[in-house]
Amino acid sequence: MVDLVEGVEKEKNIRAVKWITADEFYLAGHFPGEPILPGVMTLEGMVQSAIFLAAESYARGRLRCSLEKVDRVRFKRAIVPGDRVDFLVEAAGQDGELWKFKGQAQVAGETAAEANIVLRVHYREVGFEI
């Protein structure tokens, strides 16, 4: 769900982009004649952006992430073909392996969706230093 990562501040925030085109497979039946991006796909873009942010926060190693919780999800505007969606995700804290994020999907500077996301991030360092 992410076409481009425009910027990352390790352990702080990320800005990722998705261009919505009319030929996206998930738009075919949602809804015939008036395609809109399904809310779950918008949420998926925010979750993937959070995972990229977690991955960029480590220099090297093996990262395994799993979605633990999503809450306070709000959909405020339809996302349609031709829109550029900016996924803005900010790290909101850590409690051991649980990382908390605040995510937002914006279209032309207007909030289309927002959610709080919790990921379980397991990191294992590999390799060695010389």
PDB file of C-alpha atoms in Angstrom:
ATOM      1  CA  MET A   1       0.000   0.000   0.000  1.00  0.00           C
ATOM      2  CA  VAL A   2       3.025   2.272  -0.070  1.00  0.00           C
ATOM      3  CA  ASP A   3       4.487   3.533  -3.328  1.00  0.00           C
ATOM      4  CA  LEU A   4       7.150   5.849  -1.892  1.00  0.00           C
ATOM      5  CA  VAL A   5       8.697   6.766   1.449  1.00  0.00           C
ATOM      6  CA  GLU A   6       9.331  10.508   1.351  1.00  0.00           C
ATOM      7  CA  GLY A   7      10.961  10.932   4.722  1.00  0.00           C
ATOM      8  CA  VAL A   8      11.871   9.112   7.916  1.00  0.00           C
ATOM      9  CA  GLU A   9      13.118  10.342  11.276  1.00  0.00           C
ATOM     10  CA  LYS A  10      14.301   7.234  13.118  1.00  0.00           C
ATOM     11  CA  GLU A  11      12.132   6.402  16.131  1.00  0.00           C
ATOM     12  CA  LYS A  12      10.050   9.547  15.479  1.00  0.00           C
ATOM     13  CA  ASN A  13       7.975   9.691  12.289  1.00  0.00           C
ATOM     14  CA  ILE A  14       7.560   8.702   8.663  1.00  0.00           C
ATOM     15  CA  ARG A  15       5.825  10.119   5.610  1.00  0.00           C
ATOM     16  CA  ALA A  16       4.835   7.595   2.941  1.00  0.00           C
ATOM     17  CA  VAL A  17       2.807   8.056  -0.242  1.00  0.00           C
ATOM     18  CA  LYS A  18       0.289   5.986  -2.209  1.00  0.00           C
ATOM     19  CA  TRP A  19      -1.199   7.120  -5.509  1.00  0.00           C
ATOM     20  CA  ILE A  20      -4.664   5.669  -5.995  1.00  0.00           C
ATOM     21  CA  THR A  21      -5.324   4.623  -9.587  1.00  0.00           C
ATOM     22  CA  ALA A  22      -8.573   3.374 -11.123  1.00  0.00           C
ATOM     23  CA  ASP A  23      -7.040  -0.022 -11.933  1.00  0.00           C
ATOM     24  CA  GLU A  24      -6.372  -1.047  -8.296  1.00  0.00           C
ATOM     25  CA  PHE A  25      -7.910  -4.548  -7.948  1.00  0.00           C
ATOM     26  CA  TYR A  26      -9.665  -3.762  -4.655  1.00  0.00           C
ATOM     27  CA  LEU A  27     -11.662  -0.921  -6.256  1.00  0.00           C
ATOM     28  CA  ALA A  28     -13.451  -3.251  -8.701  1.00  0.00           C
ATOM     29  CA  GLY A  29     -16.401  -3.985  -6.444  1.00  0.00           C
ATOM     30  CA  HIS A  30     -16.085  -1.132  -3.946  1.00  0.00           C
ATOM     31  CA  PHE A  31     -18.406   0.371  -5.234  1.00  0.00           C
ATOM     32  CA  PRO A  32     -19.464  -0.244  -8.858  1.00  0.00           C
ATOM     33  CA  GLY A  33     -19.700   3.090 -10.643  1.00  0.00           C
ATOM     34  CA  GLU A  34     -18.301   5.038  -7.654  1.00  0.00           C
ATOM     35  CA  PRO A  35     -14.993   3.443  -6.604  1.00  0.00           C
ATOM     36  CA  ILE A  36     -13.601   4.420  -3.199  1.00  0.00           C
ATOM     37  CA  LEU A  37     -10.614   3.043  -1.346  1.00  0.00           C
ATOM     38  CA  PRO A  38     -11.818   0.514   1.255  1.00  0.00           C
ATOM     39  CA  GLY A  39     -11.173   1.660   4.817  1.00  0.00           C
ATOM     40  CA  VAL A  40      -9.221  -1.496   5.622  1.00  0.00           C
ATOM     41  CA  MET A  41      -6.773  -0.674   2.801  1.00  0.00           C
ATOM     42  CA  THR A  42      -6.328   2.841   4.190  1.00  0.00           C
ATOM     43  CA  LEU A  43      -5.594   1.311   7.577  1.00  0.00           C
ATOM     44  CA  GLU A  44      -3.178  -1.151   5.922  1.00  0.00           C
ATOM     45  CA  GLY A  45      -1.210   1.791   4.496  1.00  0.00           C
ATOM     46  CA  MET A  46      -0.843   3.300   7.967  1.00  0.00           C
ATOM     47  CA  VAL A  47       0.215  -0.070   9.460  1.00  0.00           C
ATOM     48  CA  GLN A  48       2.788  -0.700   6.708  1.00  0.00           C
ATOM     49  CA  SER A  49       4.188   2.800   7.246  1.00  0.00           C
ATOM     50  CA  ALA A  50       4.515   2.083  10.989  1.00  0.00           C
ATOM     51  CA  ILE A  51       6.392  -1.136  10.175  1.00  0.00           C
ATOM     52  CA  PHE A  52       8.759   0.781   7.867  1.00  0.00           C
ATOM     53  CA  LEU A  53       9.384   3.274  10.685  1.00  0.00           C
ATOM     54  CA  ALA A  54      10.173   0.458  13.128  1.00  0.00           C
ATOM     55  CA  ALA A  55      12.498  -1.180  10.580  1.00  0.00           C
ATOM     56  CA  GLU A  56      14.342   2.081   9.898  1.00  0.00           C
ATOM     57  CA  SER A  57      14.931   2.528  13.629  1.00  0.00           C
ATOM     58  CA  TYR A  58      17.472  -0.318  13.638  1.00  0.00           C
ATOM     59  CA  ALA A  59      20.823  -0.351  11.848  1.00  0.00           C
ATOM     60  CA  ARG A  60      20.757  -4.025  10.961  1.00  0.00           C
ATOM     61  CA  GLY A  61      19.270  -7.270  12.136  1.00  0.00           C
ATOM     62  CA  ARG A  62      16.138  -9.309  11.820  1.00  0.00           C
ATOM     63  CA  LEU A  63      12.828  -7.640  12.528  1.00  0.00           C
ATOM     64  CA  ARG A  64       9.513  -9.354  13.038  1.00  0.00           C
ATOM     65  CA  CYS A  65       6.402  -7.242  13.510  1.00  0.00           C
ATOM     66  CA  SER A  66       2.837  -8.221  14.247  1.00  0.00           C
ATOM     67  CA  LEU A  67      -0.230  -6.052  14.563  1.00  0.00           C
ATOM     68  CA  GLU A  68      -1.459  -6.150  18.158  1.00  0.00           C
ATOM     69  CA  LYS A  69      -4.147  -3.491  18.299  1.00  0.00           C
ATOM     70  CA  VAL A  70      -5.857  -0.743  16.358  1.00  0.00           C
ATOM     71  CA  ASP A  71      -8.163   1.726  18.059  1.00  0.00           C
ATOM     72  CA  ARG A  72      -9.696   5.168  17.693  1.00  0.00           C
ATOM     73  CA  VAL A  73     -10.085   4.598  13.956  1.00  0.00           C
ATOM     74  CA  ARG A  74     -11.878   7.477  12.258  1.00  0.00           C
ATOM     75  CA  PHE A  75     -12.722   7.807   8.572  1.00  0.00           C
ATOM     76  CA  LYS A  76     -13.411  11.404   7.661  1.00  0.00           C
ATOM     77  CA  ARG A  77     -13.293  11.556   3.870  1.00  0.00           C
ATOM     78  CA  ALA A  78     -13.561   9.185   0.919  1.00  0.00           C
ATOM     79  CA  ILE A  79     -10.372   8.388  -0.998  1.00  0.00           C
ATOM     80  CA  VAL A  80     -10.988   7.997  -4.726  1.00  0.00           C
ATOM     81  CA  PRO A  81      -8.945   7.210  -7.855  1.00  0.00           C
ATOM     82  CA  GLY A  82      -6.659  10.109  -8.709  1.00  0.00           C
ATOM     83  CA  ASP A  83      -5.960  10.951  -5.058  1.00  0.00           C
ATOM     84  CA  ARG A  84      -2.485  11.020  -3.578  1.00  0.00           C
ATOM     85  CA  VAL A  85      -2.623   9.632  -0.051  1.00  0.00           C
ATOM     86  CA  ASP A  86       0.045  10.717   2.422  1.00  0.00           C
ATOM     87  CA  PHE A  87       0.464   8.307   5.324  1.00  0.00           C
ATOM     88  CA  LEU A  88       1.848  10.220   8.294  1.00  0.00           C
ATOM     89  CA  VAL A  89       2.834   7.983  11.188  1.00  0.00           C
ATOM     90  CA  GLU A  90       4.382   9.159  14.435  1.00  0.00           C
ATOM     91  CA  ALA A  91       5.919   6.980  17.149  1.00  0.00           C
ATOM     92  CA  ALA A  92       3.941   7.544  20.345  1.00  0.00           C
ATOM     93  CA  GLY A  93       5.876   5.358  22.771  1.00  0.00           C
ATOM     94  CA  GLN A  94       7.315   1.963  23.593  1.00  0.00           C
ATOM     95  CA  ASP A  95       6.613  -0.582  26.286  1.00  0.00           C
ATOM     96  CA  GLY A  96       9.078  -3.424  25.809  1.00  0.00           C
ATOM     97  CA  GLU A  97       8.247  -5.042  22.465  1.00  0.00           C
ATOM     98  CA  LEU A  98       5.019  -3.051  22.094  1.00  0.00           C
ATOM     99  CA  TRP A  99       5.421   0.062  19.966  1.00  0.00           C
ATOM    100  CA  LYS A 100       2.598   2.608  19.808  1.00  0.00           C
ATOM    101  CA  PHE A 101       1.953   4.836  16.804  1.00  0.00           C
ATOM    102  CA  LYS A 102      -0.447   7.573  15.787  1.00  0.00           C
ATOM    103  CA  GLY A 103      -1.321   7.271  12.107  1.00  0.00           C
ATOM    104  CA  GLN A 104      -3.019   9.617   9.725  1.00  0.00           C
ATOM    105  CA  ALA A 105      -3.961   9.376   6.047  1.00  0.00           C
ATOM    106  CA  GLN A 106      -4.199  12.726   4.300  1.00  0.00           C
ATOM    107  CA  VAL A 107      -5.397  13.774   0.871  1.00  0.00           C
ATOM    108  CA  ALA A 108      -4.382  17.275  -0.239  1.00  0.00           C
ATOM    109  CA  GLY A 109      -3.619  18.224   3.374  1.00  0.00           C
ATOM    110  CA  GLU A 110      -7.061  17.120   4.577  1.00  0.00           C
ATOM    111  CA  THR A 111      -7.341  14.223   7.048  1.00  0.00           C
ATOM    112  CA  ALA A 112      -9.065  11.259   5.387  1.00  0.00           C
ATOM    113  CA  ALA A 113      -8.503   8.761   8.222  1.00  0.00           C
ATOM    114  CA  GLU A 114      -6.680   8.404  11.513  1.00  0.00           C
ATOM    115  CA  ALA A 115      -5.943   5.592  13.954  1.00  0.00           C
ATOM    116  CA  ASN A 116      -3.844   4.527  16.910  1.00  0.00           C
ATOM    117  CA  ILE A 117      -1.741   1.459  16.109  1.00  0.00           C
ATOM    118  CA  VAL A 118       0.136  -0.941  18.388  1.00  0.00           C
ATOM    119  CA  LEU A 119       2.746  -3.288  16.912  1.00  0.00           C
ATOM    120  CA  ARG A 120       4.709  -6.034  18.611  1.00  0.00           C
ATOM    121  CA  VAL A 121       8.265  -5.540  17.355  1.00  0.00           C
ATOM    122  CA  HIS A 122      10.754  -8.346  17.928  1.00  0.00           C
ATOM    123  CA  TYR A 123      14.314  -7.486  16.950  1.00  0.00           C
ATOM    124  CA  ARG A 124      17.228  -9.900  16.767  1.00  0.00           C
ATOM    125  CA  GLU A 125      20.672  -8.577  15.912  1.00  0.00           C
ATOM    126  CA  VAL A 126      22.601 -10.582  13.343  1.00  0.00           C
ATOM    127  CA  GLY A 127      26.148 -10.317  12.091  1.00  0.00           C
ATOM    128  CA  PHE A 128      29.140  -8.996  13.937  1.00  0.00           C
ATOM    129  CA  GLU A 129      31.323  -5.909  14.150  1.00  0.00           C
ATOM    130  CA  ILE A 130      34.931  -5.806  12.955  1.00  0.00           C
TER     131      ILE A 130
END
